[in-house]
Amino acid sequence: MTTYYHEYSKVLVSVDCIIFGFDEGELRVLIGKRKLDPGRGQWSLYGGFVRNNESVDNAAGRVLYELTGLRNLYMRQVGAFGNVDRDPGERVISIVYYALINVKDYEKAQQELYDAQWVNINELPQLYSDHKEMVKKARRMMQDKISRELISFRLLPKLFTLTQLQRLYEAVNGEEVDKRNFRKRIKEMDFIEKTALIDKTSSKRGAYLYQFNKNTYNEDPNFKL
Amino acid sequence: MTTYYHEYSKVLVSVDCIIFGFDEGELRVLIGKRKLDPGRGQWSLYGGFVRNNESVDNAAGRVLYELTGLRNLYMRQVGAFGNVDRDPGERVISIVYYALINVKDYEKAQQELYDAQWVNINELPQLYSDHKEMVKKARRMMQDKISRELISFRLLPKLFTLTQLQRLYEAVNGEEVDKRNFRKRIKEMDFIEKTALIDKTSSKRGAYLYQFNKNTYNEDPNFKL
DNA sequence: TCAAAAGTGTTAGATTTACACCCATGA
DNA sequence: TCATGGGTGTAAATCTAACACTTTTGA
C-alpha cells in the first residue's frame, strides 16, 4: 500500500439513498426503520458504507440493488453531507443519491424483507439525523431534472395514460396544471407516443395508453416538460 | 471514542475548489502547480484534506481562506468525486466546491505566495487527475445558479458598468446577447441601481456605474438574469 | 474629425395562459 | 340515466427576439 498522504486522517463515508416512486397520484419515498445503533428503530433512509474496492457511485448502486433487487436504476448524486456531528454514532460523511423507480417493478417480497414503507413525500415522519434535509435537497434537484430531461418514464409503467403523466408532473412540482394546456404540450413531444391500447382501470370510458420512445428523444435541446 | 461502526473501513476525504474570477471580459479559474507527490508540478485545482474537527463545508472555507486570504466567499458544493482510482496516490474521495471572487479583492502577494494563475476557463491546460471534469461540472452549476440567484455581484467590483455586467453574463453562458434587450431586462430589476458616477476607463464618453442593492432584492421569485 | 464605446424603442412572432363543454361507458 | 373521468380549441395577453442609429469625447 502506498502512503503518500499518511499524515492525514481518514473518515467513514456512507451513501444514503432517496428512492422516489409514484403511486396513486402521489410522489412517495421509500423509508425504513433503522436496524442498527445508534438510532435503532427510527425512520431513516436506506444507506450503507462505501467499501474500499468500489466507487461511491457503485456503492450507491449496490445499496439500491440490495434493497430493491433492481439494477441500473436511474440515480443521481445529490451531494455530500459533512457536518462533524451529523451522525450521533461517530463521524460519518454521507454522500446522498436519489433514484427513481417504477413501483410495479419492486417486488412485495423484497419490500417485506427490508420492512420498507412508501411514504408520501409531503407526509414524512421524523427521520434519523439529517435525512429530512437530504430529502428536501433531493426533491428540489429531481424537480429540476425531470423538467429538463426525459426521466419521468422511470417512475411510470411502460404504458401510461395522459392523466397519470399529468398527476406525476403535478405531484413532483406540487401544483396543479390545466389539462388542455398540458395535453397540448405533450402532443408536441414526438417521443411520447399514443398507442392503440385503452386503459379502463380508472374510468368507464377508458383512456388511451401512451409510451415513451427514447429513440425519438435525441436530447431535444428544447425539452421542457 | 465510540465504536459503533468499527467494522467499516475509513477513507481519505479531500476538498477541491474551483475559484471563479472575472477579468478583462473573461471568466477565469485559479489554478496552480501541484506541490506534493504524486503529480508534483502538474496543473491542479487547489484543495486540502478534511480534518477530524471540521465539517466538509468548513474545510472548503479553510482551503479558500488559506489560498486567497478572503473569508466568507460565496461558495457552493458541486458534489463528490469518488472513483476508486481517481487519485494516483491513494484512494481519496474528493468533495468539490466552487467559489466566486472579485479578482480585485485578491492580493498580488497572496497570489505570488501560492504561485497561483488565473486561466481563461476555455483555455485550461491539462489538469491533475479528474480536475477537468470537476471544472466542467462546476461551470454548469454556476451558470444555472447565476441566472436564478443574484450572485454575479460576487464576481464584480462594487461599482460596474452595464457593459461589464453584460460581458460577465456572456462569458458565463458562452454566448453573446443583444445589448438593447439585455439593458431592457436590467432596467426592470430594481436591485440593480444606477449611480451618478461615470467610469471612463473603457471609453472616452464614459459609462454610468451601477451597483447591486441586496435589500431591494428579496429573493425575487421571478428573477432571471 | 474620427474612431470607439455608450446609450436608446419599436415591432412581429412565438409562447403562455385562461377558459367550458361534449363524449363514452358501466353501474 | 347518470356519475365519472376522458377528451378537445380558441382568443387575449405576455414575452422574446430582431434590428440601427445618435451621442460623447479624447486622441
XYZ file of C-alpha atoms (C1' of nucleotides) in Angstrom:
504
model
C 0.000 0.000 0.000
C 1.217 3.450 -0.902
C 1.478 6.036 1.795
C 1.599 9.390 0.070
C -0.876 11.032 2.378
C -0.074 9.175 5.622
C -0.245 12.250 7.777
C -3.913 12.901 7.047
C -6.743 11.223 8.883
C -9.410 9.081 7.341
C -13.102 9.088 7.920
C -16.119 6.848 7.412
C -18.025 7.569 4.230
C -21.536 6.336 3.665
C -24.115 6.651 0.925
C -27.772 7.390 1.610
C -30.497 6.986 -0.980
C -33.754 8.759 -1.546
C -35.863 6.344 -3.551
C -38.715 8.066 -5.337
C -41.780 6.229 -6.511
C -45.090 7.351 -7.947
C -48.303 5.596 -6.994
C -51.938 6.510 -6.584
C -51.193 10.005 -7.782
C -48.633 10.571 -5.047
C -44.902 11.108 -5.075
C -43.528 8.764 -2.447
C -40.241 7.972 -0.784
C -39.100 4.596 0.450
C -38.014 4.621 4.069
C -37.491 2.072 6.799
C -36.801 1.654 10.464
C -33.141 1.813 11.250
C -31.696 -1.562 12.145
C -28.500 -0.620 13.913
C -27.354 1.540 16.775
C -27.345 4.377 17.371
C -30.881 5.385 16.413
C -32.198 1.840 16.082
C -35.903 1.894 15.305
C -36.019 5.453 13.953
C -37.355 6.140 10.490
C -34.487 6.533 8.113
C -33.356 6.491 4.511
C -31.581 3.413 3.245
C -27.822 3.609 3.183
C -24.563 1.807 3.618
C -20.852 2.385 3.914
C -18.563 2.862 0.965
C -16.138 -0.027 0.625
C -12.517 0.150 -0.335
C -12.915 -1.510 -3.668
C -15.934 0.332 -5.031
C -16.523 3.833 -6.294
C -19.004 5.976 -4.433
C -21.432 5.673 -7.350
C -21.077 1.918 -7.228
C -21.686 1.884 -3.509
C -24.957 3.684 -4.116
C -25.835 1.250 -6.883
C -25.080 -1.649 -4.567
C -27.191 -0.282 -1.740
C -30.076 0.256 -4.176
C -29.693 -3.253 -5.528
C -29.570 -4.842 -2.091
C -32.720 -3.059 -1.095
C -34.823 -3.267 -4.243
C -33.375 -6.165 -6.190
C -33.199 -3.820 -9.187
C -30.078 -2.955 -11.134
C -29.276 0.067 -13.252
C -31.815 2.278 -11.636
C -31.820 5.896 -12.676
C -29.742 7.523 -9.996
C -28.173 10.930 -9.480
C -25.943 12.332 -6.808
C -27.431 14.969 -4.551
C -24.244 15.900 -2.746
C -22.173 15.320 0.344
C -23.387 15.985 3.870
C -20.415 16.553 6.067
C -21.152 18.187 9.393
C -18.924 16.846 12.134
C -21.746 15.773 14.404
C -24.334 14.804 11.858
C -24.275 11.175 12.889
C -24.738 10.543 16.591
C -22.579 7.433 16.440
C -19.308 8.564 15.043
C -18.151 10.954 12.374
C -19.591 9.880 9.031
C -19.592 11.861 5.829
C -22.577 10.858 3.770
C -22.932 11.115 0.041
C -26.538 11.260 -0.983
C -28.225 9.940 -4.109
C -31.740 9.860 -5.348
C -33.152 7.096 -7.508
C -36.343 6.775 -9.495
C -38.187 3.506 -9.598
C -41.378 2.189 -11.052
C -43.182 0.866 -8.018
C -44.571 -2.034 -10.031
C -41.081 -3.368 -10.665
C -40.412 -3.506 -6.975
C -41.414 -6.852 -5.525
C -43.550 -7.157 -2.436
C -41.211 -9.857 -1.124
C -38.273 -7.519 -1.367
C -40.232 -4.805 0.376
C -41.177 -7.095 3.235
C -37.642 -8.368 3.554
C -36.439 -4.912 4.457
C -39.638 -3.781 6.077
C -39.677 -0.808 3.712
C -42.516 1.695 3.523
C -43.645 4.027 0.800
C -44.486 7.376 2.319
C -45.992 10.440 0.654
C -43.186 12.964 0.359
C -45.392 15.617 1.948
C -46.144 13.466 4.967
C -42.782 12.180 6.071
C -42.338 11.329 9.744
C -39.283 12.484 11.641
C -36.203 10.964 10.122
C -32.855 9.963 11.553
C -30.099 12.554 11.702
C -30.159 14.975 8.758
C -32.118 12.696 6.450
C -35.016 15.115 6.143
C -32.712 17.761 4.746
C -31.360 15.229 2.298
C -34.870 14.508 1.050
C -35.583 18.189 0.632
C -32.494 18.770 -1.433
C -33.067 15.624 -3.470
C -36.592 16.672 -4.227
C -35.502 20.054 -5.469
C -32.873 18.519 -7.699
C -35.254 15.926 -9.034
C -37.867 18.556 -9.875
C -35.285 20.469 -11.783
C -34.067 17.428 -13.624
C -37.427 15.972 -14.530
C -38.447 19.158 -16.263
C -35.257 19.265 -18.323
C -34.651 15.630 -19.126
C -36.846 12.792 -20.126
C -36.767 10.783 -16.933
C -40.400 10.641 -15.869
C -40.729 7.286 -17.579
C -38.574 5.862 -14.799
C -41.409 6.496 -12.394
C -44.192 5.205 -14.624
C -45.150 1.869 -16.073
C -44.211 1.302 -19.733
C -47.740 2.245 -20.700
C -49.464 5.116 -19.016
C -52.362 7.476 -19.561
C -52.006 11.201 -20.016
C -53.829 11.739 -16.766
C -51.222 9.636 -14.977
C -48.454 11.646 -16.585
C -50.155 14.859 -15.574
C -50.613 13.678 -11.995
C -46.949 12.769 -11.852
C -45.993 16.188 -13.108
C -48.252 17.790 -10.523
C -47.015 15.638 -7.667
C -43.409 16.433 -8.474
C -43.989 20.144 -8.753
C -46.560 20.435 -6.029
C -49.046 22.403 -8.134
C -51.920 21.656 -10.435
C -51.887 22.443 -14.122
C -54.546 22.943 -16.766
C -55.482 19.712 -18.530
C -55.829 21.172 -22.003
C -52.616 23.116 -21.868
C -50.753 20.125 -20.504
C -52.018 17.842 -23.267
C -51.247 20.427 -25.910
C -47.627 20.464 -24.794
C -47.426 16.684 -24.680
C -48.822 16.443 -28.187
C -45.831 18.373 -29.467
C -43.390 15.917 -27.967
C -42.801 13.289 -30.589
C -41.215 10.924 -28.134
C -44.465 10.499 -26.223
C -46.397 8.139 -28.442
C -50.030 7.232 -28.379
C -50.714 3.522 -28.605
C -53.928 1.856 -29.705
C -54.456 0.451 -26.235
C -57.045 1.633 -23.813
C -56.817 1.538 -20.055
C -60.095 1.075 -18.266
C -58.910 0.812 -14.702
C -59.632 4.384 -13.816
C -62.667 5.285 -15.891
C -65.582 3.681 -17.609
C -64.878 5.283 -20.901
C -61.232 4.292 -20.829
C -58.149 6.329 -21.662
C -55.543 5.840 -24.359
C -52.236 4.444 -23.191
C -49.050 6.219 -24.190
C -45.406 5.223 -24.145
C -42.057 6.974 -24.219
C -39.862 6.450 -27.216
C -36.306 7.150 -26.183
C -35.030 6.906 -29.745
C -37.187 9.743 -30.913
C -35.955 11.776 -27.996
C -32.440 12.811 -29.018
C -31.598 15.033 -26.147
C -34.079 17.517 -27.549
C -32.443 20.814 -26.623
C -35.776 22.490 -26.102
C -37.274 19.840 -23.893
C -39.346 21.242 -21.050
C -41.979 19.062 -19.526
C -14.094 7.336 21.095
C -17.267 5.487 20.196
C -17.027 2.454 18.018
C -20.455 1.919 16.547
C -19.225 1.335 13.052
C -15.862 -0.285 13.801
C -16.194 -2.942 11.141
C -16.274 -0.445 8.263
C -13.204 0.992 6.679
C -12.321 4.643 6.504
C -11.045 6.658 3.635
C -9.261 9.940 2.954
C -11.599 12.780 2.079
C -10.399 15.955 0.435
C -11.996 19.142 -0.813
C -11.103 20.720 -4.149
C -12.091 24.233 -5.108
C -12.873 25.840 -8.411
C -12.309 29.532 -7.888
C -14.035 31.664 -10.483
C -12.996 35.197 -11.256
C -13.995 37.670 -13.939
C -11.428 39.943 -15.512
C -10.856 41.602 -18.874
C -14.141 40.226 -20.088
C -13.099 36.653 -19.372
C -14.338 34.042 -16.957
C -11.247 32.632 -15.306
C -10.292 29.884 -12.921
C -7.500 29.961 -10.381
C -5.112 27.040 -10.690
C -1.614 26.222 -9.569
C 1.177 23.706 -9.889
C 0.757 20.799 -7.550
C 3.252 20.901 -4.702
C 3.183 17.328 -3.467
C 3.626 13.850 -4.799
C 2.238 12.180 -6.720
C 1.736 14.554 -9.623
C 4.083 17.234 -8.328
C 4.339 20.058 -10.841
C 1.111 19.311 -12.705
C -1.545 21.963 -13.067
C -4.217 21.423 -10.485
C -7.081 22.916 -8.555
C -6.458 23.983 -5.010
C -7.508 21.531 -2.354
C -6.799 20.007 1.009
C -7.829 17.182 3.267
C -10.842 17.313 5.544
C -9.797 17.307 9.175
C -11.484 15.478 12.011
C -12.754 18.559 13.739
C -14.222 20.476 10.824
C -17.244 19.995 8.624
C -16.683 19.462 4.943
C -18.035 22.947 4.231
C -15.617 24.386 6.755
C -12.743 22.508 5.210
C -13.574 24.144 1.888
C -13.818 27.535 3.572
C -10.440 26.982 5.205
C -8.752 25.960 1.961
C -10.193 29.045 0.273
C -9.036 31.256 3.091
C -5.527 29.803 3.128
C -5.208 30.394 -0.572
C -6.892 33.754 -1.032
C -6.778 35.378 2.389
C -10.500 36.017 1.981
C -13.218 34.809 4.322
C -16.896 34.191 3.698
C -16.540 33.797 -0.002
C -19.617 32.757 -1.892
C -19.185 29.015 -2.164
C -21.368 26.126 -3.259
C -20.856 22.407 -3.293
C -20.542 20.762 -6.680
C -20.578 17.184 -5.462
C -18.429 14.229 -4.520
C -15.984 12.537 -6.884
C -15.436 9.027 -5.705
C -13.897 6.705 -8.262
C -11.555 4.217 -6.639
C -8.532 5.128 -8.719
C -9.181 8.792 -9.257
C -6.101 9.817 -7.302
C -2.884 8.130 -8.361
C -1.523 8.292 -4.840
C -4.038 6.518 -2.731
C -7.786 6.298 -2.536
C -9.206 9.758 -1.923
C -12.811 10.818 -2.177
C -12.981 14.458 -3.117
C -15.772 16.852 -2.411
C -15.769 19.724 -4.826
C -16.794 23.339 -4.324
C -16.819 26.376 -6.475
C -16.316 29.886 -5.164
C -16.809 33.298 -6.705
C -14.343 36.055 -6.033
C -13.840 39.597 -7.127
C -10.343 39.497 -8.565
C -9.616 42.977 -7.199
C -10.039 41.752 -3.629
C -7.399 39.137 -4.170
C -3.970 40.420 -3.291
C -0.990 40.045 -5.582
C 1.139 38.984 -2.629
C -1.226 36.174 -1.825
C -1.246 35.087 -5.456
C 2.541 35.009 -5.611
C 2.762 33.154 -2.331
C 0.914 30.214 -3.835
C 2.122 30.751 -7.365
C -1.489 30.836 -8.497
C -2.575 31.607 -12.042
C -5.817 32.924 -13.473
C -6.640 30.970 -16.599
C -9.473 31.533 -19.063
C -11.956 28.742 -18.473
C -11.991 27.949 -22.163
C -8.216 27.587 -22.333
C -7.381 25.354 -19.412
C -4.256 23.225 -19.669
C -4.323 19.558 -18.704
C -5.191 19.228 -15.065
C -4.285 16.673 -12.441
C -6.478 13.629 -12.046
C -10.178 14.323 -12.684
C -9.937 18.065 -12.026
C -11.016 18.989 -15.546
C -14.289 17.136 -15.044
C -14.762 18.958 -11.775
C -14.396 22.292 -13.527
C -16.894 21.311 -16.180
C -19.497 20.316 -13.660
C -18.845 23.380 -11.528
C -19.247 25.620 -14.525
C -22.583 24.114 -15.424
C -23.837 24.512 -11.882
C -22.593 28.056 -11.642
C -24.287 29.015 -14.915
C -27.507 27.634 -13.613
C -27.193 29.414 -10.326
C -26.135 32.795 -11.606
C -29.216 33.008 -13.786
C -31.529 32.177 -10.895
C -29.930 33.980 -7.984
C -28.323 37.331 -7.544
C -24.722 36.248 -7.219
C -22.996 37.974 -10.131
C -22.012 40.803 -7.827
C -19.557 38.398 -6.189
C -17.558 38.439 -9.389
C -17.720 42.188 -9.972
C -16.409 45.252 -8.207
C -18.933 47.176 -6.097
C -19.455 49.563 -8.982
C -19.660 48.281 -12.505
C -20.900 49.345 -15.904
C -23.706 47.659 -17.777
C -21.244 46.577 -20.408
C -19.199 44.813 -17.754
C -22.302 43.079 -16.455
C -23.221 42.030 -19.957
C -19.732 40.704 -20.659
C -19.894 38.707 -17.452
C -23.213 37.264 -18.459
C -21.836 36.369 -21.873
C -18.643 34.848 -20.509
C -20.581 32.660 -18.103
C -23.028 31.461 -20.703
C -20.619 31.318 -23.577
C -22.817 33.256 -25.973
C -23.363 36.853 -26.946
C -26.580 38.703 -26.298
C -28.248 41.756 -27.759
C -27.271 44.936 -25.965
C -30.677 46.589 -26.085
C -32.556 43.524 -24.935
C -30.072 42.962 -22.142
C -30.342 46.514 -20.865
C -34.110 46.421 -21.071
C -34.153 43.422 -18.755
C -31.695 45.007 -16.369
C -33.781 48.167 -16.199
C -36.657 46.134 -14.765
C -34.538 44.818 -11.936
C -34.926 47.258 -9.110
C -31.966 45.851 -7.250
C -29.549 46.972 -9.951
C -29.203 50.672 -9.273
C -27.733 53.379 -11.425
C -25.363 55.701 -9.594
C -24.369 59.209 -10.621
C -20.803 58.085 -11.207
C -19.161 57.687 -14.566
C -16.417 55.278 -15.460
C -14.044 56.492 -18.132
C -11.540 53.656 -18.158
C -13.022 51.888 -21.125
C -14.398 54.660 -23.280
C -13.958 58.319 -23.989
C -17.559 59.103 -23.452
C -17.745 57.235 -20.174
C -20.366 54.850 -18.856
C -22.619 55.087 -15.834
C -21.644 52.929 -12.900
C -24.245 50.677 -11.321
C -24.426 48.797 -8.054
C -26.361 45.884 -6.629
C -28.748 46.556 -3.795
C -29.262 43.345 -1.899
C -32.002 44.839 0.233
C -34.197 45.581 -2.722
C -33.649 42.054 -3.910
C -35.879 39.937 -1.653
C -35.377 36.599 -3.268
C -37.442 37.853 -6.167
C -39.206 34.683 -7.240
C -39.140 35.716 -10.884
C -35.501 36.585 -11.032
C -33.856 35.511 -14.272
C -30.718 37.267 -15.357
C -12.610 64.943 -37.323
C -12.993 60.462 -36.458
C -12.763 56.113 -34.000
C -14.762 53.760 -30.208
C -17.827 52.640 -26.774
C -22.438 54.254 -24.647
C -26.961 54.667 -24.954
C -31.763 54.203 -26.634
C -37.572 51.888 -28.881
C -40.399 49.518 -31.828
C -42.464 45.721 -33.958
C -43.501 40.924 -35.445
C -43.656 36.493 -33.928
C -43.805 32.999 -30.502
C -45.299 31.389 -26.238
C -48.289 31.120 -22.431
C -52.471 31.287 -20.063
C -57.318 31.191 -19.210
C -61.348 29.107 -20.012
C -66.163 25.229 -20.801
C -68.353 21.810 -22.933
C -69.311 17.145 -25.101
C -68.127 12.015 -25.056
C -68.229 7.181 -23.817
C -69.274 3.841 -20.622
C -70.526 0.741 -16.631
C -73.161 0.577 -12.777
C -79.925 7.602 -16.823
C -76.432 9.462 -14.659
C -71.986 9.952 -12.487
C -67.248 9.709 -13.715
C -63.135 10.566 -15.864
C -61.541 11.376 -20.997
C -61.008 14.297 -24.485
C -60.830 18.727 -27.323
C -59.865 24.560 -29.450
C -59.706 29.481 -29.372
C -58.529 34.076 -28.203
C -56.095 37.549 -25.304
C -52.056 38.653 -23.086
C -47.358 38.305 -22.356
C -42.781 37.532 -23.521
C -38.933 37.205 -26.722
C -36.056 38.369 -30.467
C -34.569 41.048 -34.165
C -32.990 45.174 -35.584
C -29.842 50.625 -36.461
C -28.877 54.906 -35.435
C -27.311 59.000 -32.396
C -24.247 60.686 -28.632
C -19.978 61.892 -26.435
C -15.274 62.718 -26.183
C -10.130 62.060 -26.262
C -6.627 61.400 -29.354
